[in-house]
Short mmCIF file of N, CA and C in Angstrom, two decimals:
data_model
loop_
_atom_site.label_atom_id
_atom_site.label_comp_id
_atom_site.label_asym_id
_atom_site.label_seq_id
_atom_site.Cartn_x
_atom_site.Cartn_y
_atom_site.Cartn_z
N GLY A 1 -3.46 8.15 7.52
CA GLY A 1 -3.52 7.52 6.24
C GLY A 1 -4.72 7.97 5.42
N ILE A 2 -5.85 8.10 6.08
CA ILE A 2 -7.06 8.52 5.37
C ILE A 2 -6.86 9.93 4.81
N LEU A 3 -6.35 10.84 5.64
CA LEU A 3 -6.21 12.22 5.20
C LEU A 3 -5.14 12.39 4.13
N SER A 4 -4.02 11.69 4.26
CA SER A 4 -2.98 11.82 3.23
C SER A 4 -3.48 11.24 1.91
N SER A 5 -4.20 10.12 1.96
CA SER A 5 -4.77 9.55 0.74
C SER A 5 -5.83 10.48 0.16
N MET A 6 -6.64 11.07 1.03
CA MET A 6 -7.68 11.98 0.57
C MET A 6 -7.08 13.19 -0.14
N ALA A 7 -5.95 13.69 0.36
CA ALA A 7 -5.28 14.83 -0.28
C ALA A 7 -4.89 14.49 -1.72
N ILE A 8 -4.47 13.27 -1.95
CA ILE A 8 -4.09 12.83 -3.30
C ILE A 8 -5.34 12.59 -4.14
N VAL A 9 -6.35 11.95 -3.56
CA VAL A 9 -7.58 11.64 -4.30
C VAL A 9 -8.27 12.92 -4.77
N VAL A 10 -8.34 13.92 -3.91
CA VAL A 10 -9.00 15.18 -4.28
C VAL A 10 -8.32 15.79 -5.51
N ARG A 11 -7.02 15.68 -5.56
CA ARG A 11 -6.27 16.27 -6.67
C ARG A 11 -6.26 15.39 -7.92
N ASP A 12 -6.15 14.09 -7.76
CA ASP A 12 -5.92 13.19 -8.89
C ASP A 12 -7.03 12.17 -9.12
N TYR A 13 -8.25 12.44 -8.67
CA TYR A 13 -9.33 11.45 -8.77
C TYR A 13 -9.58 11.01 -10.21
N ARG A 14 -9.28 11.85 -11.20
CA ARG A 14 -9.50 11.49 -12.60
C ARG A 14 -8.60 10.34 -13.05
N HIS A 15 -7.50 10.12 -12.33
CA HIS A 15 -6.55 9.08 -12.71
C HIS A 15 -6.80 7.74 -12.00
N ILE A 16 -7.80 7.69 -11.13
CA ILE A 16 -8.04 6.45 -10.38
C ILE A 16 -8.52 5.36 -11.33
N HIS A 17 -7.91 4.22 -11.25
CA HIS A 17 -8.29 3.03 -12.02
C HIS A 17 -9.30 2.27 -11.15
N TRP A 18 -10.58 2.65 -11.27
CA TRP A 18 -11.60 2.17 -10.35
C TRP A 18 -11.76 0.66 -10.38
N ARG A 19 -11.50 0.04 -11.52
CA ARG A 19 -11.63 -1.42 -11.57
C ARG A 19 -10.68 -2.08 -10.58
N ALA A 20 -9.44 -1.58 -10.50
CA ALA A 20 -8.47 -2.13 -9.55
C ALA A 20 -8.91 -1.88 -8.11
N VAL A 21 -9.49 -0.71 -7.85
CA VAL A 21 -9.99 -0.41 -6.50
C VAL A 21 -11.06 -1.42 -6.12
N TRP A 22 -12.05 -1.62 -7.00
CA TRP A 22 -13.17 -2.50 -6.67
C TRP A 22 -12.76 -3.97 -6.68
N GLN A 23 -11.64 -4.29 -7.35
CA GLN A 23 -11.15 -5.67 -7.31
C GLN A 23 -10.56 -6.00 -5.95
N THR A 24 -9.89 -5.05 -5.32
CA THR A 24 -9.20 -5.32 -4.06
C THR A 24 -10.00 -4.95 -2.82
N LEU A 25 -10.86 -3.94 -2.90
CA LEU A 25 -11.53 -3.42 -1.71
C LEU A 25 -12.37 -4.44 -0.95
N PRO A 26 -13.23 -5.23 -1.59
CA PRO A 26 -14.02 -6.20 -0.81
C PRO A 26 -13.13 -7.18 -0.04
N TYR A 27 -12.05 -7.62 -0.67
CA TYR A 27 -11.13 -8.53 0.01
C TYR A 27 -10.39 -7.80 1.12
N GLY A 28 -10.10 -6.53 0.91
CA GLY A 28 -9.48 -5.74 1.96
C GLY A 28 -10.34 -5.67 3.20
N VAL A 29 -11.65 -5.52 3.02
CA VAL A 29 -12.57 -5.48 4.16
C VAL A 29 -12.56 -6.83 4.89
N VAL A 30 -12.53 -7.94 4.13
CA VAL A 30 -12.43 -9.27 4.76
C VAL A 30 -11.15 -9.34 5.59
N GLY A 31 -10.04 -8.86 5.02
CA GLY A 31 -8.77 -8.85 5.74
C GLY A 31 -8.81 -7.98 6.99
N ILE A 32 -9.50 -6.86 6.90
CA ILE A 32 -9.63 -5.96 8.06
C ILE A 32 -10.37 -6.66 9.19
N VAL A 33 -11.47 -7.33 8.87
CA VAL A 33 -12.23 -8.06 9.89
C VAL A 33 -11.34 -9.13 10.53
N ALA A 34 -10.61 -9.87 9.70
CA ALA A 34 -9.69 -10.89 10.24
C ALA A 34 -8.59 -10.24 11.06
N GLY A 35 -8.08 -9.11 10.60
CA GLY A 35 -7.03 -8.40 11.33
C GLY A 35 -7.49 -7.93 12.69
N LEU A 36 -8.73 -7.46 12.78
CA LEU A 36 -9.27 -7.05 14.08
C LEU A 36 -9.38 -8.23 15.03
N TRP A 37 -9.70 -9.37 14.47
CA TRP A 37 -9.86 -10.58 15.30
C TRP A 37 -8.52 -11.04 15.87
N VAL A 38 -7.44 -10.97 15.04
CA VAL A 38 -6.13 -11.44 15.51
C VAL A 38 -5.25 -10.31 16.03
N PHE A 39 -5.83 -9.12 16.12
CA PHE A 39 -5.12 -7.90 16.50
C PHE A 39 -4.18 -8.11 17.69
N LYS A 40 -4.63 -8.83 18.70
CA LYS A 40 -3.83 -8.98 19.91
C LYS A 40 -3.33 -10.40 20.14
N SER A 41 -3.62 -11.32 19.24
CA SER A 41 -3.30 -12.72 19.53
C SER A 41 -2.09 -13.26 18.78
N LEU A 42 -1.53 -12.54 17.82
CA LEU A 42 -0.38 -13.05 17.08
C LEU A 42 0.91 -12.38 17.52
N ASP A 43 2.02 -13.06 17.30
CA ASP A 43 3.33 -12.50 17.60
C ASP A 43 3.70 -11.52 16.49
N ALA A 44 3.60 -10.25 16.80
CA ALA A 44 3.84 -9.20 15.81
C ALA A 44 5.26 -9.23 15.26
N ARG A 45 6.25 -9.59 16.06
CA ARG A 45 7.65 -9.61 15.58
C ARG A 45 7.84 -10.65 14.48
N PHE A 46 7.27 -11.83 14.65
CA PHE A 46 7.40 -12.88 13.65
C PHE A 46 6.75 -12.45 12.33
N ILE A 47 5.55 -11.88 12.43
CA ILE A 47 4.85 -11.42 11.24
C ILE A 47 5.64 -10.30 10.56
N GLU A 48 6.19 -9.40 11.35
CA GLU A 48 6.96 -8.28 10.82
C GLU A 48 8.18 -8.76 10.04
N LYS A 49 8.87 -9.76 10.55
CA LYS A 49 10.06 -10.29 9.85
C LYS A 49 9.67 -10.98 8.54
N GLY A 50 8.62 -11.77 8.56
CA GLY A 50 8.15 -12.41 7.34
C GLY A 50 7.69 -11.39 6.31
N LEU A 51 7.00 -10.37 6.78
CA LEU A 51 6.56 -9.30 5.91
C LEU A 51 7.77 -8.57 5.32
N GLY A 52 8.75 -8.30 6.15
CA GLY A 52 9.97 -7.64 5.67
C GLY A 52 10.67 -8.44 4.59
N ALA A 53 10.78 -9.75 4.78
CA ALA A 53 11.43 -10.60 3.77
C ALA A 53 10.65 -10.58 2.46
N PHE A 54 9.32 -10.65 2.54
CA PHE A 54 8.50 -10.61 1.33
C PHE A 54 8.69 -9.29 0.58
N ILE A 55 8.60 -8.17 1.30
CA ILE A 55 8.70 -6.86 0.67
C ILE A 55 10.09 -6.67 0.06
N PHE A 56 11.13 -7.08 0.78
CA PHE A 56 12.51 -6.96 0.28
C PHE A 56 12.67 -7.75 -1.02
N CYS A 57 12.23 -8.99 -1.02
CA CYS A 57 12.36 -9.83 -2.22
C CYS A 57 11.56 -9.27 -3.39
N TYR A 58 10.37 -8.77 -3.11
CA TYR A 58 9.59 -8.18 -4.19
C TYR A 58 10.28 -6.93 -4.72
N GLY A 59 10.89 -6.14 -3.85
CA GLY A 59 11.62 -4.95 -4.29
C GLY A 59 12.77 -5.29 -5.22
N ILE A 60 13.51 -6.35 -4.89
CA ILE A 60 14.60 -6.81 -5.76
C ILE A 60 14.02 -7.22 -7.12
N TYR A 61 12.92 -7.95 -7.09
CA TYR A 61 12.28 -8.37 -8.34
C TYR A 61 11.81 -7.14 -9.14
N ALA A 62 11.19 -6.17 -8.48
CA ALA A 62 10.68 -4.98 -9.17
C ALA A 62 11.82 -4.21 -9.83
N LEU A 63 12.96 -4.10 -9.16
CA LEU A 63 14.12 -3.42 -9.76
C LEU A 63 14.69 -4.23 -10.92
N TRP A 64 14.75 -5.55 -10.78
CA TRP A 64 15.25 -6.41 -11.85
C TRP A 64 14.35 -6.31 -13.08
N ARG A 65 13.05 -6.24 -12.83
CA ARG A 65 12.07 -6.20 -13.92
C ARG A 65 12.19 -4.95 -14.78
N ILE A 66 12.73 -3.87 -14.23
CA ILE A 66 12.89 -2.64 -15.01
C ILE A 66 13.77 -2.89 -16.23
N ALA A 67 14.83 -3.67 -16.05
CA ALA A 67 15.77 -3.94 -17.14
C ALA A 67 15.37 -5.15 -18.00
N HIS A 68 14.40 -5.89 -17.58
CA HIS A 68 13.98 -7.09 -18.31
C HIS A 68 12.50 -6.97 -18.65
N PRO A 69 12.14 -7.18 -19.90
CA PRO A 69 10.72 -7.06 -20.27
C PRO A 69 9.87 -8.02 -19.45
N PRO A 70 8.80 -7.50 -18.85
CA PRO A 70 7.95 -8.37 -18.04
C PRO A 70 7.19 -9.38 -18.90
N ARG A 71 7.07 -10.56 -18.36
CA ARG A 71 6.26 -11.60 -19.00
C ARG A 71 4.83 -11.42 -18.53
N PRO A 72 3.89 -11.88 -19.30
CA PRO A 72 2.50 -11.77 -18.84
C PRO A 72 2.31 -12.50 -17.51
N VAL A 73 1.49 -11.92 -16.65
CA VAL A 73 1.22 -12.52 -15.35
C VAL A 73 0.41 -13.80 -15.56
N ARG A 74 0.90 -14.89 -14.98
CA ARG A 74 0.21 -16.16 -15.13
C ARG A 74 -0.87 -16.34 -14.05
N ILE A 75 -0.79 -15.54 -13.02
CA ILE A 75 -1.79 -15.60 -11.96
C ILE A 75 -3.02 -14.83 -12.42
N PRO A 76 -4.20 -15.42 -12.35
CA PRO A 76 -5.40 -14.68 -12.76
C PRO A 76 -5.53 -13.39 -11.94
N PRO A 77 -5.79 -12.27 -12.59
CA PRO A 77 -5.90 -10.99 -11.86
C PRO A 77 -6.91 -11.03 -10.72
N ALA A 78 -8.01 -11.76 -10.89
CA ALA A 78 -9.01 -11.83 -9.81
C ALA A 78 -8.43 -12.51 -8.57
N LEU A 79 -7.64 -13.57 -8.79
CA LEU A 79 -7.00 -14.27 -7.66
C LEU A 79 -5.96 -13.38 -7.01
N LEU A 80 -5.18 -12.68 -7.83
CA LEU A 80 -4.16 -11.77 -7.31
C LEU A 80 -4.82 -10.65 -6.50
N ALA A 81 -5.92 -10.10 -7.00
CA ALA A 81 -6.64 -9.06 -6.27
C ALA A 81 -7.16 -9.59 -4.94
N ALA A 82 -7.65 -10.82 -4.92
CA ALA A 82 -8.17 -11.42 -3.69
C ALA A 82 -7.06 -11.59 -2.66
N VAL A 83 -5.92 -12.13 -3.09
CA VAL A 83 -4.82 -12.38 -2.16
C VAL A 83 -4.24 -11.06 -1.65
N MET A 84 -3.96 -10.14 -2.57
CA MET A 84 -3.34 -8.87 -2.16
C MET A 84 -4.32 -8.00 -1.37
N GLY A 85 -5.59 -8.00 -1.75
CA GLY A 85 -6.58 -7.22 -1.01
C GLY A 85 -6.77 -7.73 0.41
N THR A 86 -6.92 -9.04 0.56
CA THR A 86 -7.10 -9.63 1.89
C THR A 86 -5.86 -9.41 2.75
N THR A 87 -4.69 -9.65 2.17
CA THR A 87 -3.44 -9.46 2.91
C THR A 87 -3.27 -8.00 3.30
N SER A 88 -3.63 -7.10 2.40
CA SER A 88 -3.54 -5.67 2.70
C SER A 88 -4.42 -5.30 3.89
N GLY A 89 -5.65 -5.79 3.88
CA GLY A 89 -6.55 -5.49 4.99
C GLY A 89 -6.07 -6.08 6.30
N LEU A 90 -5.60 -7.33 6.26
CA LEU A 90 -5.13 -8.02 7.46
C LEU A 90 -3.88 -7.34 8.03
N VAL A 91 -2.86 -7.17 7.20
CA VAL A 91 -1.59 -6.58 7.65
C VAL A 91 -1.79 -5.11 8.01
N GLY A 92 -2.60 -4.40 7.22
CA GLY A 92 -2.85 -3.00 7.52
C GLY A 92 -3.53 -2.79 8.85
N THR A 93 -4.42 -3.70 9.21
CA THR A 93 -5.10 -3.59 10.50
C THR A 93 -4.14 -3.82 11.65
N MET A 94 -3.18 -4.73 11.45
CA MET A 94 -2.23 -5.02 12.53
C MET A 94 -1.05 -4.05 12.56
N PHE A 95 -0.62 -3.53 11.39
CA PHE A 95 0.59 -2.70 11.34
C PHE A 95 0.37 -1.32 10.72
N GLY A 96 -0.85 -0.91 10.49
CA GLY A 96 -1.12 0.43 9.98
C GLY A 96 -0.71 0.64 8.54
N ALA A 97 0.25 1.51 8.32
CA ALA A 97 0.62 1.98 6.98
C ALA A 97 1.10 0.87 6.06
N LEU A 98 1.46 -0.28 6.57
CA LEU A 98 1.97 -1.35 5.72
C LEU A 98 0.90 -1.94 4.80
N ALA A 99 -0.35 -1.54 4.98
CA ALA A 99 -1.41 -2.01 4.09
C ALA A 99 -1.09 -1.66 2.65
N GLY A 100 -0.47 -0.52 2.46
CA GLY A 100 -0.18 -0.04 1.11
C GLY A 100 0.77 -0.91 0.32
N ILE A 101 1.61 -1.67 1.01
CA ILE A 101 2.60 -2.49 0.32
C ILE A 101 1.90 -3.49 -0.61
N PHE A 102 0.88 -4.15 -0.13
CA PHE A 102 0.22 -5.20 -0.92
C PHE A 102 -0.63 -4.62 -2.04
N VAL A 103 -1.24 -3.47 -1.78
CA VAL A 103 -1.95 -2.78 -2.85
C VAL A 103 -0.94 -2.34 -3.91
N ALA A 104 0.22 -1.85 -3.47
CA ALA A 104 1.26 -1.41 -4.41
C ALA A 104 1.77 -2.58 -5.25
N VAL A 105 1.94 -3.74 -4.63
CA VAL A 105 2.38 -4.92 -5.39
C VAL A 105 1.34 -5.25 -6.47
N PHE A 106 0.06 -5.27 -6.10
CA PHE A 106 -1.00 -5.56 -7.05
C PHE A 106 -1.00 -4.55 -8.20
N LEU A 107 -0.92 -3.27 -7.88
CA LEU A 107 -0.95 -2.24 -8.91
C LEU A 107 0.33 -2.27 -9.75
N ASP A 108 1.45 -2.60 -9.13
CA ASP A 108 2.71 -2.71 -9.87
C ASP A 108 2.64 -3.84 -10.89
N ILE A 109 2.04 -4.96 -10.50
CA ILE A 109 1.89 -6.09 -11.42
C ILE A 109 0.96 -5.73 -12.58
N LEU A 110 -0.01 -4.84 -12.33
CA LEU A 110 -0.90 -4.37 -13.40
C LEU A 110 -0.19 -3.40 -14.35
N HIS A 111 0.99 -2.92 -13.97
CA HIS A 111 1.79 -1.98 -14.77
C HIS A 111 1.03 -0.68 -15.07
N LEU A 112 0.38 -0.13 -14.05
CA LEU A 112 -0.32 1.13 -14.26
C LEU A 112 0.68 2.27 -14.43
N PRO A 113 0.36 3.24 -15.29
CA PRO A 113 1.22 4.42 -15.39
C PRO A 113 1.28 5.14 -14.03
N LYS A 114 2.31 5.95 -13.83
CA LYS A 114 2.56 6.51 -12.50
C LYS A 114 1.40 7.33 -11.95
N HIS A 115 0.69 8.11 -12.77
CA HIS A 115 -0.44 8.90 -12.26
C HIS A 115 -1.59 7.99 -11.83
N GLU A 116 -1.88 6.97 -12.63
CA GLU A 116 -2.93 6.03 -12.27
C GLU A 116 -2.54 5.21 -11.04
N PHE A 117 -1.27 4.79 -10.99
CA PHE A 117 -0.77 4.02 -9.85
C PHE A 117 -1.00 4.80 -8.56
N ARG A 118 -0.53 6.03 -8.55
CA ARG A 118 -0.59 6.85 -7.33
C ARG A 118 -2.03 7.15 -6.93
N ALA A 119 -2.87 7.55 -7.88
CA ALA A 119 -4.25 7.89 -7.58
C ALA A 119 -5.04 6.66 -7.14
N THR A 120 -4.82 5.54 -7.82
CA THR A 120 -5.52 4.30 -7.47
C THR A 120 -5.10 3.81 -6.09
N MET A 121 -3.81 3.91 -5.82
CA MET A 121 -3.29 3.53 -4.50
C MET A 121 -3.95 4.39 -3.42
N ALA A 122 -3.99 5.70 -3.66
CA ALA A 122 -4.57 6.61 -2.66
C ALA A 122 -6.06 6.33 -2.46
N GLY A 123 -6.79 6.11 -3.56
CA GLY A 123 -8.23 5.83 -3.43
C GLY A 123 -8.50 4.55 -2.67
N THR A 124 -7.73 3.50 -2.98
CA THR A 124 -7.91 2.22 -2.29
C THR A 124 -7.57 2.35 -0.82
N LEU A 125 -6.44 2.98 -0.52
CA LEU A 125 -6.01 3.11 0.87
C LEU A 125 -6.94 4.02 1.67
N MET A 126 -7.50 5.03 1.03
CA MET A 126 -8.45 5.90 1.73
C MET A 126 -9.68 5.10 2.15
N LEU A 127 -10.23 4.31 1.22
CA LEU A 127 -11.42 3.52 1.54
C LEU A 127 -11.12 2.43 2.57
N MET A 128 -9.97 1.77 2.43
CA MET A 128 -9.60 0.76 3.44
C MET A 128 -9.33 1.42 4.79
N GLY A 129 -8.74 2.61 4.77
CA GLY A 129 -8.48 3.34 6.02
C GLY A 129 -9.77 3.70 6.75
N ILE A 130 -10.77 4.11 6.00
CA ILE A 130 -12.08 4.41 6.61
C ILE A 130 -12.66 3.14 7.23
N ALA A 131 -12.58 2.02 6.50
CA ALA A 131 -13.10 0.75 7.05
C ALA A 131 -12.33 0.34 8.30
N ARG A 132 -10.98 0.49 8.28
CA ARG A 132 -10.18 0.14 9.46
C ARG A 132 -10.53 1.03 10.65
N THR A 133 -10.72 2.31 10.40
CA THR A 133 -11.05 3.24 11.49
C THR A 133 -12.39 2.88 12.13
N ILE A 134 -13.36 2.52 11.30
CA ILE A 134 -14.65 2.07 11.83
C ILE A 134 -14.45 0.82 12.68
N GLY A 135 -13.63 -0.11 12.20
CA GLY A 135 -13.34 -1.33 12.96
C GLY A 135 -12.63 -1.04 14.27
N TYR A 136 -11.62 -0.16 14.23
CA TYR A 136 -10.91 0.21 15.45
C TYR A 136 -11.87 0.84 16.47
N ALA A 137 -12.75 1.71 15.98
CA ALA A 137 -13.72 2.34 16.89
C ALA A 137 -14.65 1.28 17.48
N ALA A 138 -15.05 0.31 16.65
CA ALA A 138 -15.96 -0.74 17.12
C ALA A 138 -15.35 -1.61 18.21
N VAL A 139 -14.03 -1.83 18.16
CA VAL A 139 -13.39 -2.66 19.19
C VAL A 139 -12.76 -1.81 20.30
N GLY A 140 -13.01 -0.49 20.29
CA GLY A 140 -12.53 0.38 21.36
C GLY A 140 -11.03 0.68 21.31
N ALA A 141 -10.43 0.61 20.13
CA ALA A 141 -8.99 0.84 20.03
C ALA A 141 -8.63 2.32 19.81
N ILE A 142 -9.62 3.19 19.68
CA ILE A 142 -9.35 4.62 19.51
C ILE A 142 -9.61 5.29 20.85
N ASP A 143 -8.54 5.84 21.42
CA ASP A 143 -8.66 6.52 22.71
C ASP A 143 -7.97 7.89 22.61
N SER A 144 -7.85 8.57 23.73
CA SER A 144 -7.27 9.92 23.71
C SER A 144 -5.80 9.90 23.28
N GLU A 145 -5.06 8.86 23.63
CA GLU A 145 -3.66 8.77 23.22
C GLU A 145 -3.55 8.67 21.69
N VAL A 146 -4.41 7.90 21.08
CA VAL A 146 -4.43 7.77 19.62
C VAL A 146 -4.76 9.12 18.98
N LEU A 147 -5.73 9.82 19.53
CA LEU A 147 -6.13 11.12 18.97
C LEU A 147 -5.03 12.16 19.13
N ILE A 148 -4.31 12.13 20.25
CA ILE A 148 -3.17 13.06 20.45
C ILE A 148 -2.06 12.75 19.44
N THR A 149 -1.75 11.48 19.28
CA THR A 149 -0.72 11.07 18.31
C THR A 149 -1.12 11.52 16.91
N PHE A 150 -2.38 11.35 16.57
CA PHE A 150 -2.89 11.81 15.27
C PHE A 150 -2.68 13.31 15.11
N GLY A 151 -3.03 14.07 16.13
CA GLY A 151 -2.88 15.53 16.07
C GLY A 151 -1.43 15.96 15.90
N VAL A 152 -0.51 15.28 16.57
CA VAL A 152 0.92 15.59 16.45
C VAL A 152 1.44 15.22 15.06
N ALA A 153 0.98 14.10 14.53
CA ALA A 153 1.46 13.62 13.23
C ALA A 153 0.89 14.38 12.05
N LEU A 154 -0.24 15.03 12.22
CA LEU A 154 -0.94 15.69 11.12
C LEU A 154 -0.08 16.71 10.37
N PRO A 155 0.61 17.62 11.04
CA PRO A 155 1.45 18.58 10.29
C PRO A 155 2.58 17.89 9.52
N LEU A 156 3.17 16.85 10.11
CA LEU A 156 4.24 16.12 9.41
C LEU A 156 3.70 15.40 8.19
N MET A 157 2.50 14.86 8.30
CA MET A 157 1.86 14.21 7.16
C MET A 157 1.63 15.21 6.05
N ALA A 158 1.20 16.41 6.40
CA ALA A 158 0.95 17.45 5.39
C ALA A 158 2.24 17.80 4.65
N VAL A 159 3.34 17.91 5.38
CA VAL A 159 4.64 18.16 4.74
C VAL A 159 5.00 17.01 3.81
N GLY A 160 4.77 15.77 4.26
CA GLY A 160 5.06 14.60 3.43
C GLY A 160 4.24 14.58 2.15
N VAL A 161 2.98 14.97 2.23
CA VAL A 161 2.13 15.00 1.03
C VAL A 161 2.65 16.04 0.04
N VAL A 162 3.01 17.21 0.53
CA VAL A 162 3.54 18.26 -0.35
C VAL A 162 4.84 17.80 -1.01
N LEU A 163 5.76 17.25 -0.21
CA LEU A 163 7.03 16.77 -0.78
C LEU A 163 6.79 15.61 -1.76
N GLY A 164 5.88 14.72 -1.41
CA GLY A 164 5.55 13.60 -2.30
C GLY A 164 4.98 14.08 -3.63
N ASN A 165 4.11 15.10 -3.58
CA ASN A 165 3.56 15.66 -4.82
C ASN A 165 4.65 16.23 -5.71
N ARG A 166 5.58 16.94 -5.11
CA ARG A 166 6.68 17.52 -5.90
C ARG A 166 7.58 16.44 -6.49
N MET A 167 7.90 15.43 -5.68
CA MET A 167 8.76 14.34 -6.15
C MET A 167 8.06 13.59 -7.29
N HIS A 168 6.79 13.32 -7.12
CA HIS A 168 6.02 12.61 -8.14
C HIS A 168 6.02 13.38 -9.46
N ALA A 169 5.89 14.70 -9.39
CA ALA A 169 5.86 15.52 -10.60
C ALA A 169 7.20 15.49 -11.33
N LEU A 170 8.29 15.34 -10.60
CA LEU A 170 9.62 15.37 -11.20
C LEU A 170 10.04 14.05 -11.84
N LEU A 171 9.41 12.95 -11.45
CA LEU A 171 9.84 11.64 -11.92
C LEU A 171 9.16 11.24 -13.22
N ASN A 172 9.93 10.64 -14.12
CA ASN A 172 9.31 10.02 -15.30
C ASN A 172 8.89 8.61 -14.90
N GLN A 173 8.29 7.87 -15.84
CA GLN A 173 7.76 6.54 -15.52
C GLN A 173 8.86 5.60 -15.03
N GLN A 174 10.02 5.60 -15.69
CA GLN A 174 11.09 4.69 -15.28
C GLN A 174 11.65 5.09 -13.91
N GLY A 175 11.80 6.38 -13.68
CA GLY A 175 12.27 6.85 -12.38
C GLY A 175 11.29 6.49 -11.27
N PHE A 176 10.00 6.60 -11.59
CA PHE A 176 8.97 6.22 -10.63
C PHE A 176 9.06 4.74 -10.31
N SER A 177 9.21 3.90 -11.34
CA SER A 177 9.32 2.45 -11.13
C SER A 177 10.55 2.12 -10.29
N ARG A 178 11.66 2.80 -10.54
CA ARG A 178 12.87 2.57 -9.74
C ARG A 178 12.63 2.97 -8.28
N LEU A 179 11.99 4.13 -8.08
CA LEU A 179 11.72 4.58 -6.72
C LEU A 179 10.85 3.58 -5.98
N VAL A 180 9.81 3.06 -6.64
CA VAL A 180 8.93 2.07 -6.00
C VAL A 180 9.75 0.84 -5.61
N GLY A 181 10.59 0.34 -6.52
CA GLY A 181 11.43 -0.83 -6.22
C GLY A 181 12.38 -0.58 -5.07
N VAL A 182 13.04 0.58 -5.07
CA VAL A 182 13.98 0.91 -4.00
C VAL A 182 13.25 1.02 -2.66
N LEU A 183 12.07 1.63 -2.67
CA LEU A 183 11.30 1.74 -1.42
C LEU A 183 10.90 0.36 -0.89
N PHE A 184 10.52 -0.55 -1.79
CA PHE A 184 10.21 -1.91 -1.36
C PHE A 184 11.42 -2.54 -0.68
N VAL A 185 12.59 -2.41 -1.29
CA VAL A 185 13.83 -3.00 -0.73
C VAL A 185 14.13 -2.37 0.63
N LEU A 186 14.06 -1.04 0.73
CA LEU A 186 14.38 -0.37 2.00
C LEU A 186 13.40 -0.71 3.09
N ILE A 187 12.11 -0.66 2.80
CA ILE A 187 11.09 -0.97 3.81
C ILE A 187 11.19 -2.42 4.24
N GLY A 188 11.33 -3.32 3.25
CA GLY A 188 11.46 -4.75 3.57
C GLY A 188 12.68 -5.04 4.41
N GLY A 189 13.82 -4.47 4.01
CA GLY A 189 15.05 -4.66 4.78
C GLY A 189 14.93 -4.14 6.20
N PHE A 190 14.33 -2.95 6.35
CA PHE A 190 14.16 -2.37 7.67
C PHE A 190 13.29 -3.26 8.56
N LEU A 191 12.16 -3.74 8.01
CA LEU A 191 11.28 -4.59 8.81
C LEU A 191 11.94 -5.90 9.19
N PHE A 192 12.74 -6.44 8.29
CA PHE A 192 13.38 -7.74 8.55
C PHE A 192 14.44 -7.64 9.64
N VAL A 193 15.26 -6.59 9.62
CA VAL A 193 16.35 -6.47 10.59
C VAL A 193 15.95 -5.75 11.87
N ARG A 194 14.82 -5.11 11.88
CA ARG A 194 14.38 -4.34 13.07
C ARG A 194 14.19 -5.23 14.26
#
């Protein structure tokens, strides 16, 4: 996650909406600390199903919102950043890549243009990933098996970054919004029924 986010940040750092990063990051660190604490004590299947239902429902809402003008958010942005940042850190620590879902929901509600959305998402996830890695190392969760898995996954991640860059370049703003909504529905549905 750190390296794939870094690949995007290096290329698109000018598009990062730093205010959104700094709004969520401190709460993300709080969530990471909490996630490390509950890392082995919660029923992961129950959390995964609840997470799947949330992501699926938000995906349906995001797709519906494309055809309907959004109303102003009634939730104060600072509160939304706190909830999504903390949840991102907590869930990301327990389930890895799923941290991005909550950051994506926060950025989607801010209605950032696609370049800012992607760069801000990558910058936030890169910094949270570094914090999670430090936490994992501190609790002894990084071992040779993790490093081997990382080495095997690295070339596939590189292919994914290249394909993602090409797909991103081809999409207009509405197509990007549709893709985000569809991904929320697919990921949520998969987690719920898995």
